[in-house]
XYZ file of C-alpha atoms in Angstrom:
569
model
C 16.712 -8.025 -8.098
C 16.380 -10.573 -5.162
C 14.592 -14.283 -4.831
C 14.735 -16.973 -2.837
C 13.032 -20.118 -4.723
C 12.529 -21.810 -0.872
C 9.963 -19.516 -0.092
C 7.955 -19.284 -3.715
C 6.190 -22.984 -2.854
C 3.423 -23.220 -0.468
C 3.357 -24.828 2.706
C 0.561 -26.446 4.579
C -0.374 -24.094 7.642
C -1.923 -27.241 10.025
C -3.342 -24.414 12.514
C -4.987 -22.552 9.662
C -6.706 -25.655 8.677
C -7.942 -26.215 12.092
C -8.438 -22.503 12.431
C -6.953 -23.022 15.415
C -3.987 -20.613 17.474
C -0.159 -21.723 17.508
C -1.098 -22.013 21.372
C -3.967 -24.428 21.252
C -4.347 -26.576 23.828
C -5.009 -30.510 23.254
C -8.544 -29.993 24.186
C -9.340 -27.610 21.874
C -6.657 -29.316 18.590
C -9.653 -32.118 19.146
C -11.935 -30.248 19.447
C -11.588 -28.605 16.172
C -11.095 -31.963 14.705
C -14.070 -33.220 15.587
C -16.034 -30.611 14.569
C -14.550 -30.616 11.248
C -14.658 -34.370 10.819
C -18.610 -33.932 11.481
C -18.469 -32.060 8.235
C -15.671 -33.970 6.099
C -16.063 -37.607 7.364
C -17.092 -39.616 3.926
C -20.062 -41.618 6.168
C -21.466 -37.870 6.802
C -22.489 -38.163 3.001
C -24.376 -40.818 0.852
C -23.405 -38.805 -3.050
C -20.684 -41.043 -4.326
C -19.248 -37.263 -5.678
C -19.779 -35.806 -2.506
C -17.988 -38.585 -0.307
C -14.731 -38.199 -2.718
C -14.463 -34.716 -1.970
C -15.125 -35.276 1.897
C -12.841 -37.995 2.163
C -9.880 -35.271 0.391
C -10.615 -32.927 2.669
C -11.133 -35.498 5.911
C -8.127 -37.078 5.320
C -6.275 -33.344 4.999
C -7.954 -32.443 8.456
C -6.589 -36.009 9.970
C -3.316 -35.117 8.952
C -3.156 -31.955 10.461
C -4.873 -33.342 13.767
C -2.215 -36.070 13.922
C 0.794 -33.700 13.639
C -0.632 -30.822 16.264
C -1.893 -33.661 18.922
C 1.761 -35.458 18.883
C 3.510 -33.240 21.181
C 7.089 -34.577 19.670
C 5.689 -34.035 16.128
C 3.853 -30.513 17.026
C 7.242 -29.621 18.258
C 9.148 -30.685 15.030
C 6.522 -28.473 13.034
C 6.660 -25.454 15.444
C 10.401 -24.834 14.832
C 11.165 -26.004 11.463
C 7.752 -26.275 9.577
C 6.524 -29.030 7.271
C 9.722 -29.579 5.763
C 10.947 -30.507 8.996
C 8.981 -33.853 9.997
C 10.549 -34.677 5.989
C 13.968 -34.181 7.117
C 15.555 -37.558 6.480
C 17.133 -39.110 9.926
C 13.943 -38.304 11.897
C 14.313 -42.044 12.886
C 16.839 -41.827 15.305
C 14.522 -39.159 17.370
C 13.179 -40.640 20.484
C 9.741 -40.333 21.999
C 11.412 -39.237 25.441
C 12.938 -36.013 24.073
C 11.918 -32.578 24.695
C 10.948 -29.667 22.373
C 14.331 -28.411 22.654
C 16.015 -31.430 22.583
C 14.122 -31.997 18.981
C 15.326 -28.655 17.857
C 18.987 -29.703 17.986
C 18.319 -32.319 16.977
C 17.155 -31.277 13.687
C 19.885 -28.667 13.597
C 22.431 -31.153 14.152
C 20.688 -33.182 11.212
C 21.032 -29.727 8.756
C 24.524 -29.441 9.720
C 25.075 -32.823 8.729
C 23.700 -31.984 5.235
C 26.079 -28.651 5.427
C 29.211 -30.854 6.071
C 28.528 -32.220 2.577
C 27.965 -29.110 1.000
C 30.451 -27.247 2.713
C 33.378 -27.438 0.311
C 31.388 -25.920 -2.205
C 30.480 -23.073 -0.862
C 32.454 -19.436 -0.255
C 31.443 -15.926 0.458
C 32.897 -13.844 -1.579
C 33.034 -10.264 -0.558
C 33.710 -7.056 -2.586
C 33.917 -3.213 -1.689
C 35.451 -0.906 -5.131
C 35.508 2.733 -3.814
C 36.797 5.835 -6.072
C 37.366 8.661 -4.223
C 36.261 11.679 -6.530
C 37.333 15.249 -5.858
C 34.936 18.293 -6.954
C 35.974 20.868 -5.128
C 36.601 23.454 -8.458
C 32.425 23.723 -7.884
C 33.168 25.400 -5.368
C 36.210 26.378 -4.917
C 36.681 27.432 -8.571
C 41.070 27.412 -8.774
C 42.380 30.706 -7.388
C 44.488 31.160 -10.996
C 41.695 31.947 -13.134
C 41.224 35.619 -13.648
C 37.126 36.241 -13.346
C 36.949 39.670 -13.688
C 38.616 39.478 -17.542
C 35.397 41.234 -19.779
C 36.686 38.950 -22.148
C 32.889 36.779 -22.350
C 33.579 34.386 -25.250
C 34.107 31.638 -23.011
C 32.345 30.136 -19.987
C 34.152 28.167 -17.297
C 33.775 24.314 -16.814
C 34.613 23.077 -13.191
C 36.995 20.218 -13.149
C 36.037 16.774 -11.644
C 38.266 14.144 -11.299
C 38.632 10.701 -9.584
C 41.558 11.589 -6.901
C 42.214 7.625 -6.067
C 40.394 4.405 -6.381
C 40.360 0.797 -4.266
C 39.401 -2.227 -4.657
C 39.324 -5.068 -2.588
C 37.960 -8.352 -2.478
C 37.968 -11.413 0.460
C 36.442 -14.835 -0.074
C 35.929 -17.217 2.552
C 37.404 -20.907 2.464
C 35.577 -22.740 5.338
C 37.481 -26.126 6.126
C 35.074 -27.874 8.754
C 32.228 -26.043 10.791
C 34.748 -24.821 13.411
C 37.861 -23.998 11.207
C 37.622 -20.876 8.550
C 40.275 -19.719 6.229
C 39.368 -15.788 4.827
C 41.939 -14.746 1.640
C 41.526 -11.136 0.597
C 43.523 -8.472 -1.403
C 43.491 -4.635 -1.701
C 44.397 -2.657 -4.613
C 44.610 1.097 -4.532
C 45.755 3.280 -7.386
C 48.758 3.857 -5.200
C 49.785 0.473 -3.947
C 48.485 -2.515 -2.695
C 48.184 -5.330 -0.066
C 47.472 -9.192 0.401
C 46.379 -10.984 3.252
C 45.444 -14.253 4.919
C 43.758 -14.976 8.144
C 42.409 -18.229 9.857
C 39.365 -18.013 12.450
C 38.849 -21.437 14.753
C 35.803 -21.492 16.887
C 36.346 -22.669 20.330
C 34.238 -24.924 22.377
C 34.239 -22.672 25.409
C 32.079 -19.751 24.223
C 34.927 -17.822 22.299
C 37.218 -17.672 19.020
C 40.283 -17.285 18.062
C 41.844 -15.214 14.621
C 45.254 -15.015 13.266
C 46.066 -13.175 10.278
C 49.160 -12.412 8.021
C 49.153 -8.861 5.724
C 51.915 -8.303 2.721
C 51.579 -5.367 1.259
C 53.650 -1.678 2.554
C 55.249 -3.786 4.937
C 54.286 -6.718 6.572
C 51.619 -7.270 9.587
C 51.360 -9.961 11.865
C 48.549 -10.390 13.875
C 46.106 -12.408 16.852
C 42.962 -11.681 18.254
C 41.460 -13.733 20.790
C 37.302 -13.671 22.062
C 36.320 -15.170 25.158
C 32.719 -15.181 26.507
C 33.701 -14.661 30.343
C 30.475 -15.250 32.127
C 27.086 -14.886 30.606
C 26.711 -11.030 30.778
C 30.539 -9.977 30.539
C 32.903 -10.562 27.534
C 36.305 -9.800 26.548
C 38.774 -9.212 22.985
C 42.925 -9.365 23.230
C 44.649 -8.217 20.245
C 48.134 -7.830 19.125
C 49.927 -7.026 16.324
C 53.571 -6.251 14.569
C 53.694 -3.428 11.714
C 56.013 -2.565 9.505
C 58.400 -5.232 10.011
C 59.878 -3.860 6.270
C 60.521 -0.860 7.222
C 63.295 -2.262 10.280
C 61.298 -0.808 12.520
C 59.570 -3.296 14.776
C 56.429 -1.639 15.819
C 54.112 -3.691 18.650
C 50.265 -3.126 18.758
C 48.010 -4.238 21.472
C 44.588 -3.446 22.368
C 42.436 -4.703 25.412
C 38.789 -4.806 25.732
C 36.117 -5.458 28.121
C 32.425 -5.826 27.448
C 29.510 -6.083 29.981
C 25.439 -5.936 29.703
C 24.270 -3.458 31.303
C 20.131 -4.049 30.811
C 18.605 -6.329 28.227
C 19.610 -3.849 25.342
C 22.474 -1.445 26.769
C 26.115 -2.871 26.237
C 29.015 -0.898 28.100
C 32.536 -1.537 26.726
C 36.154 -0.238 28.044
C 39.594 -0.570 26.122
C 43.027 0.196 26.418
C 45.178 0.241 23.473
C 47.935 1.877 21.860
C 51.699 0.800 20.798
C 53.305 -1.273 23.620
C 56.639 0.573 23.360
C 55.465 3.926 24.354
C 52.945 5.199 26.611
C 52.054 8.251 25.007
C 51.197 6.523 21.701
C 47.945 4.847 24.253
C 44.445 5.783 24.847
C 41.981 4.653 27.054
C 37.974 4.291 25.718
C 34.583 4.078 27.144
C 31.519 3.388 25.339
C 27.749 2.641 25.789
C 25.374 1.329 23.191
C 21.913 1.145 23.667
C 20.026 -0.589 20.872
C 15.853 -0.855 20.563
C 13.872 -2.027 17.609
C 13.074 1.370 16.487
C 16.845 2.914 17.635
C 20.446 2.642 18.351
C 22.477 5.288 20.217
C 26.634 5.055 21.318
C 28.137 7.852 23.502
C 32.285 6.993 23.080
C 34.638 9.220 25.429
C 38.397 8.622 24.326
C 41.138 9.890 26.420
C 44.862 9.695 25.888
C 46.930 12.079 23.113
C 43.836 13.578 21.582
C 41.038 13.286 23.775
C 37.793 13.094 22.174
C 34.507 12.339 22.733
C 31.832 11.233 20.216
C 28.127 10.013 20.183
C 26.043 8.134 16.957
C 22.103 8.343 16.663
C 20.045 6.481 14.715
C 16.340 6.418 14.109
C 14.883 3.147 12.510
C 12.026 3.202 10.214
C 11.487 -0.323 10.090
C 7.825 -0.630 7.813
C 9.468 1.699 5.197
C 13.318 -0.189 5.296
C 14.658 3.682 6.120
C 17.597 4.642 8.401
C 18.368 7.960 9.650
C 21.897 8.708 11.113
C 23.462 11.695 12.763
C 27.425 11.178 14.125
C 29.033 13.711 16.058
C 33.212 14.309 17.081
C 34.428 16.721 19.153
C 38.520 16.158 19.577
C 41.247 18.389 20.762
C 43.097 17.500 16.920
C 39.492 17.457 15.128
C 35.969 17.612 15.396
C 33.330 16.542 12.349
C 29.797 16.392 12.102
C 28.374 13.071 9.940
C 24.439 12.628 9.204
C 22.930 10.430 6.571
C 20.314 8.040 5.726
C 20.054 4.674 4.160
C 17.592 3.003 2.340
C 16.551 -0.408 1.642
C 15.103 -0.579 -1.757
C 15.306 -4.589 -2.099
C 16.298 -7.580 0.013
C 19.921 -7.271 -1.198
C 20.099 -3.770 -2.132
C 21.082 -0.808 0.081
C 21.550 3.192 -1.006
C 23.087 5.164 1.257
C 24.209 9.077 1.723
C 25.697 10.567 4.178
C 27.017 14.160 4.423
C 30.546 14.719 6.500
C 31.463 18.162 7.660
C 35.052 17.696 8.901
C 37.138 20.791 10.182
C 40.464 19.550 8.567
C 39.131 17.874 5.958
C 36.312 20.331 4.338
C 32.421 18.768 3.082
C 32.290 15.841 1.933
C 29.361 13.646 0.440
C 29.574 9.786 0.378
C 27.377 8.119 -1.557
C 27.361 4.202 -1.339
C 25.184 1.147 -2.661
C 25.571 -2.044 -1.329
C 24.706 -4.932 -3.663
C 24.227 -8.450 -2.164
C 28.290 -9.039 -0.564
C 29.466 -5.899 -3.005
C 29.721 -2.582 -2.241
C 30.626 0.506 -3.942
C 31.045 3.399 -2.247
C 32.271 6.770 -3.823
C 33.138 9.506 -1.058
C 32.848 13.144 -2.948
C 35.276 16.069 -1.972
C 33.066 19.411 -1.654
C 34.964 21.334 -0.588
C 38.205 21.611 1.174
C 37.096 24.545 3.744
C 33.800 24.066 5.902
C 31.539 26.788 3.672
C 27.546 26.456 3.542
C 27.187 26.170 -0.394
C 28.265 22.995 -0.518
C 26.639 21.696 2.734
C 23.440 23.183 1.144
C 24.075 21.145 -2.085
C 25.600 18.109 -0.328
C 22.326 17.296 1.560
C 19.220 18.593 -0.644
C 20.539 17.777 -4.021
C 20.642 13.851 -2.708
C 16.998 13.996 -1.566
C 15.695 15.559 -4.724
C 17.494 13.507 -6.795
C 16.119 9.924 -4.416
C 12.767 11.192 -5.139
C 12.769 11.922 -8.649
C 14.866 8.466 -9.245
C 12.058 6.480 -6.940
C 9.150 7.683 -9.031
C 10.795 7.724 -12.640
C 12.921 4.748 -12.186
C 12.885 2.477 -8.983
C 8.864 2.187 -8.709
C 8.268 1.348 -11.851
C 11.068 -1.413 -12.137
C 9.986 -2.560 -8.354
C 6.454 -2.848 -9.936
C 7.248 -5.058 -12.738
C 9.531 -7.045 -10.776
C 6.608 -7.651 -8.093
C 4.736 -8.640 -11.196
C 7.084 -10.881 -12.426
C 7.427 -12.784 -8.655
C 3.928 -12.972 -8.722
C 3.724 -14.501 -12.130
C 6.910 -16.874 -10.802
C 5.083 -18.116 -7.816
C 1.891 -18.880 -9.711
C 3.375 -20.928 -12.381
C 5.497 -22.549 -9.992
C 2.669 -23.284 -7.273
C -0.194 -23.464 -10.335
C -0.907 -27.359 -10.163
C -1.095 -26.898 -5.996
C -3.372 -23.903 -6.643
C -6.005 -25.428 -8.795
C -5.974 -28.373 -5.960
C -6.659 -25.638 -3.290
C -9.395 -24.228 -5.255
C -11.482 -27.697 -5.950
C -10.918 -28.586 -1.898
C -12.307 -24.966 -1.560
C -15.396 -25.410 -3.874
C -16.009 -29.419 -2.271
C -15.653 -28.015 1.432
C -18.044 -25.590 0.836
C -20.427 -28.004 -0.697
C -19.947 -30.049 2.321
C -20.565 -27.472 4.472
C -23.940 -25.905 3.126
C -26.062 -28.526 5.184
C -24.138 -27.621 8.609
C -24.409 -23.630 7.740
C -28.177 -24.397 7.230
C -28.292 -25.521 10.370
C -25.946 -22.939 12.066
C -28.115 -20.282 10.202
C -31.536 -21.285 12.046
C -30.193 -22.085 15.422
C -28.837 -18.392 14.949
C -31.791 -16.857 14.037
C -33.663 -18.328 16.436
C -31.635 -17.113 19.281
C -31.317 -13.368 17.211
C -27.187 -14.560 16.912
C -24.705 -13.886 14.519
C -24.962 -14.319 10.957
C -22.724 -13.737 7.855
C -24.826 -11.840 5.267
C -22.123 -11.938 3.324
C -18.155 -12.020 3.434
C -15.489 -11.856 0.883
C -11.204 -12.165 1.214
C -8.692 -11.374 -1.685
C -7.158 -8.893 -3.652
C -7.059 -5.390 -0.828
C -6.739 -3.012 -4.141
C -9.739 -4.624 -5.668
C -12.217 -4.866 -2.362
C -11.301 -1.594 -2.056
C -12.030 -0.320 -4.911
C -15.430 -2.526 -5.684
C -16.874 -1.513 -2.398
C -20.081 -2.424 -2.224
C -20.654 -3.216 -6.066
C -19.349 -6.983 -5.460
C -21.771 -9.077 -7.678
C -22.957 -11.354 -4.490
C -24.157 -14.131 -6.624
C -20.834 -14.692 -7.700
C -19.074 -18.082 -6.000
C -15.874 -17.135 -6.725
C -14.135 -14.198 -8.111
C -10.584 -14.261 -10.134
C -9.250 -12.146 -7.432
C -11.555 -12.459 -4.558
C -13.579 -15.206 -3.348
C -16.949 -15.430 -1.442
C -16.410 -17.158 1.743
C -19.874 -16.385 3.698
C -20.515 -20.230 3.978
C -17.352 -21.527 5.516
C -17.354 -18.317 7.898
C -20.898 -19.022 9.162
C -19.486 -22.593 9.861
C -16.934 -21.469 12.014
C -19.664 -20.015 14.179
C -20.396 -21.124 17.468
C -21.971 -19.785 20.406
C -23.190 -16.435 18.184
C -19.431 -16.058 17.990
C -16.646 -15.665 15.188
C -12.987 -16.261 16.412
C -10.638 -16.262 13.568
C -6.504 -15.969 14.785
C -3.570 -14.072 13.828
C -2.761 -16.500 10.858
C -3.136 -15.685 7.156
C -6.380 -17.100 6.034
C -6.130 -18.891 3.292
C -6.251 -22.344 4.326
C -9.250 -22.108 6.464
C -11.289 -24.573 5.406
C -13.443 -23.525 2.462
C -10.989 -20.984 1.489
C -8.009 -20.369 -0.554
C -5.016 -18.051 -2.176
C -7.162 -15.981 -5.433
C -3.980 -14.579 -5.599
C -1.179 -15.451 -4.488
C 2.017 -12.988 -3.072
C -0.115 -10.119 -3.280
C -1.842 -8.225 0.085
C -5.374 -9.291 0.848
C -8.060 -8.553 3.019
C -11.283 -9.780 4.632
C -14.265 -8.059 4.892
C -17.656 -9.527 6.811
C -21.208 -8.027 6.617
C -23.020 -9.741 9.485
C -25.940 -9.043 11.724
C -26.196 -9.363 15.375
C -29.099 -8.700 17.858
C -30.897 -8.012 14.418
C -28.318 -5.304 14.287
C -25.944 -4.981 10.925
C -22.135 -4.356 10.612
C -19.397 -4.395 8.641
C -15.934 -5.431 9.409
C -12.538 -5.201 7.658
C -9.307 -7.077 8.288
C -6.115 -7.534 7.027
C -5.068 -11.512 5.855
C -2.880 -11.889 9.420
C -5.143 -10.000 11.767
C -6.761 -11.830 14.453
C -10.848 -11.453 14.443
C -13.760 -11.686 16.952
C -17.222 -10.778 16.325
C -19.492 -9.375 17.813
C -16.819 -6.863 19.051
C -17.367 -3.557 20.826
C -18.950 -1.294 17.875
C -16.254 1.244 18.914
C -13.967 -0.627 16.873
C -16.134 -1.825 14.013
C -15.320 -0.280 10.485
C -18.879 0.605 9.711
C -22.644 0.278 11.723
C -25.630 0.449 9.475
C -29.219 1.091 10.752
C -31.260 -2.228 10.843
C -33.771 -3.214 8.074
C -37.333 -2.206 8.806
């Protein structure tokens, strides 16, 4: 399982305390303040309890006022957060710089704190694949005699593991431009070592040159060169088998232009440089969308062929679906598959391959964090439906029963057990949260008073009664919510600080999770949550539901409004 301890603490949200967008304007950043300082400022309130928790919460709400009205400051905390205006060597940051200016600058200060670290760290890669053959399922071997009455034994097919490879690269960086990869291949057959040093160049390119030992020896140099801001280019060359005493060259050539904001058109020549023949010539277009990605390849030299890849992105449920097609004067195949993201560093994948030369074959790989495993599965050595039937349902069945006997119910205590981690680690910040939550809304019950009658009077808007937390638990409780309660483990009552965010017999509340509105807070924290809001308006009632990041107006068009009641009599 996956975690990254960064993102388990919480983070002040200075527009959520202002309940205010990320494009505010200056006007309305003091606006909000002002408003809120009516509320918060300790002289508002003559209870000696009552001005400690204002002057808490005041001197939050000052904070956050004095980072969004710096422009210099705002701009720190728009691209880097709160941990940004704590970066140490914020010093040497002038007033006169822009936005952008302030951006590299703080990414010039992380790579200073890289530099140090740099030395220490590699990126060690792995990929193990065993290459099984099962093709006595169906192909059962041609020697047996079947039609022998002797019954006293039953046939077993024969699987075995044909070959297996291993291989392994870790990454040596030396300074940010200069990067040293070492990597090694082991088959059951033979095996290779190899070397290869990448420099960065300043104008818009790299440059790689890399050494292989290993059945003979290769020698190698690729250059990259951004040519112009739409149009790119690769040179490659090589020398193989220099053990062998024969000196074979190997270049390749390619071109790369933009052809719209997500279409990429490439052309390449390569080949060996000591015979014509032994060249091809290759077009390609690529056309990649949030929710797609399509390549049409047309290859012409010895065996012309031309090939196209389609694949459909399911990007809420972390699903791929592929489909790969070949069509060649030497071979054609037919590839489709889909892959699955179960965790943040966890990847299944299956793909079936229907190859005219090479028979059915079903790969099955899992990617783990930097290691993969992949295990490639010889059907069948003719193209025959059996296995092709097999090779594509059998997968599916077996993904759902696995999901629902095994993944979900690990994924579910794992979810727990991040939960659990993120409270404990955030539970001292929490039980702050929730006393500035119970003191803002005492504060606030004198100015929702107020709100409350200059609403009535004017037949405006006002919160009957609103709740946010747990979304499994408001749904289920409907409408059985014990309104008397303050707060709730798992959800909390927040018709008072709502009704104070009321103005005009309006409620604007922006695309921003809501839990540090003032008055409110996390009842439970890394898990989804909701807001719901009975109001009435024009002595009409309603209901609303949203979910924590959606954006919120009322009174909205009642098209759009989760549930209209009929007015009291």
């Amino acid at each position: 399982m996956d975690s990254n301890s960064e993102n388990d603490f919480l983070e002040e949200d200075y527009y959520s305390v202002l309940n205010l967008p990320k494009s505010a304007t200056p006007e309305e950043i003091t606006y909000a303040y002002r408003r809120l300082s009516k509320i918060y400022h300790p002289d508002k309130h003559v209870e000696e309890n009552k001005k400690k928790q204002a002057e808490v919460l005041f001197n939050k709400t000052q904070k956050a006022y004095e980072v969004l009205k710096d422009p210099h400051q705002r701009a720190i905390y728009d691209c880097v957060g709160v941990k940004g205006l704590k970066t140490e060597g914020w010093e040497i940051v002038h007033r006169t710089k822009t936005p952008q200016e302030i951006r590299e600058e703080y990414e010039a200060l992380a790579r200073d704190r890289e530099e140090r670290m740099l030395r220490l760290r590699t990126n060690a890669r792995g990929v193990f694949t065993a290459k099984i053959d099962a093709t006595d399922i169906f192909e059962p071997n041609q020697y047996l005699d079947f039609d022998n009455e002797d019954d006293s034994y039953f046939y077993i097919p024969t699987i075995e593991v044909s070959s297996m490879t291993m291989s392994m690269s870790t990454e040596a960086p030396i300074t940010l431009r200069d990067t040293i990869v070492l990597s090694g291949n082991l088959s059951s057959r033979s095996g290779s070592v190899s070397s290869s040093y990448k420099r960065l160049l300043s104008t818009n390119g790299w440059v790689k040159y890399d050494v292989t030992a290993g059945n003979g020896l290769h020698v190698g140099a690729k250059i990259f060169k951004m040519i112009t801001k739409t149009i790119f280019g690769t040179v490659e060359g090589s020398l193989n088998d220099l053990s062998s005493g024969m000196l074979k060259p190997v270049g390749r050539v390619l071109l790369g232009t933009s052809l719209g904001a997500r279409t990429t058109g490439y052309i390449s020549l390569g080949g060996r440089l000591t015979s014509i023949k032994h060249t091809s010539l290759s077009t390609e277009v690529e056309h990649n969308t949030e929710r797609s990605y399509c390549m049409c390849k047309l290859e012409i030299g010895l065996a012309p062929a031309i090939s196209m890849l389609y694949t459909w992105k399911f990007i809420e449920q972390d699903l791929l679906l592929r489909i790969y097609a070949r069509a060649g004067v030497l071979n054609s195949k037919l590839e489709y598959g889909v892959e699955k993201k179960v965790s943040k560093l966890n990847t299944f994948a299956a793909t079936v391959q229907i190859d005219v030369i090479n028979g059915v074959t079903l790969k099955i790989k899992f990617v783990r964090a930097s290691q993969t495993y992949i295990f490639p599965i010889l059907l069948s050595h003719d193209v025959i439906t059996p296995p092709i039937f097999y090779a594509t349902f059998v997968p599916i069945v077996s993904w759902f029963v696995a999901k629902n006997v095994i993944l979900d119910p690990i994924m579910k205590d794992y979810k727990n057990r991040e939960i659990n981690k993120q409270r404990e680690i955030n539970k001292k910040r929490m039980a702050e949260l929730r006393q500035e939550a119970l003191s803002a809304i005492n504060l606030m019950m004198a100015t929702m008073e107020r709100i409350v009658r200059e609403e009535t009077e004017k037949r405006g808007l006002i919160i009957v009664f609103a709740k946010y937390g747990n979304a499994e638990l408001i749904n289920q409780s409907g409408e059985s919510f014990d309104n008397n309660d303050t707060l709730q483990p798992n959800i909390i009552d927040v018709t008072v600080p709502l009704q104070c965010l009321v103005k005009d017999s309006q409620l604007i509340l922006h695309s921003t999770t809501k839990c540090q509105l003032p008055g409110f807070y996390d009842p439970c924290i890394g898990e989804d949550k909701v807001l719901i809001v009975e109001y009435t308006h024009r002595d009409q009632n309603y209901e609303v539901k949203i979910n924590d990041n959606e954006a919120l107006r009322i009174p909205r068009p009642h098209s759009v409004l989760v549930r209209t009641a009929t007015p009291p009599s």
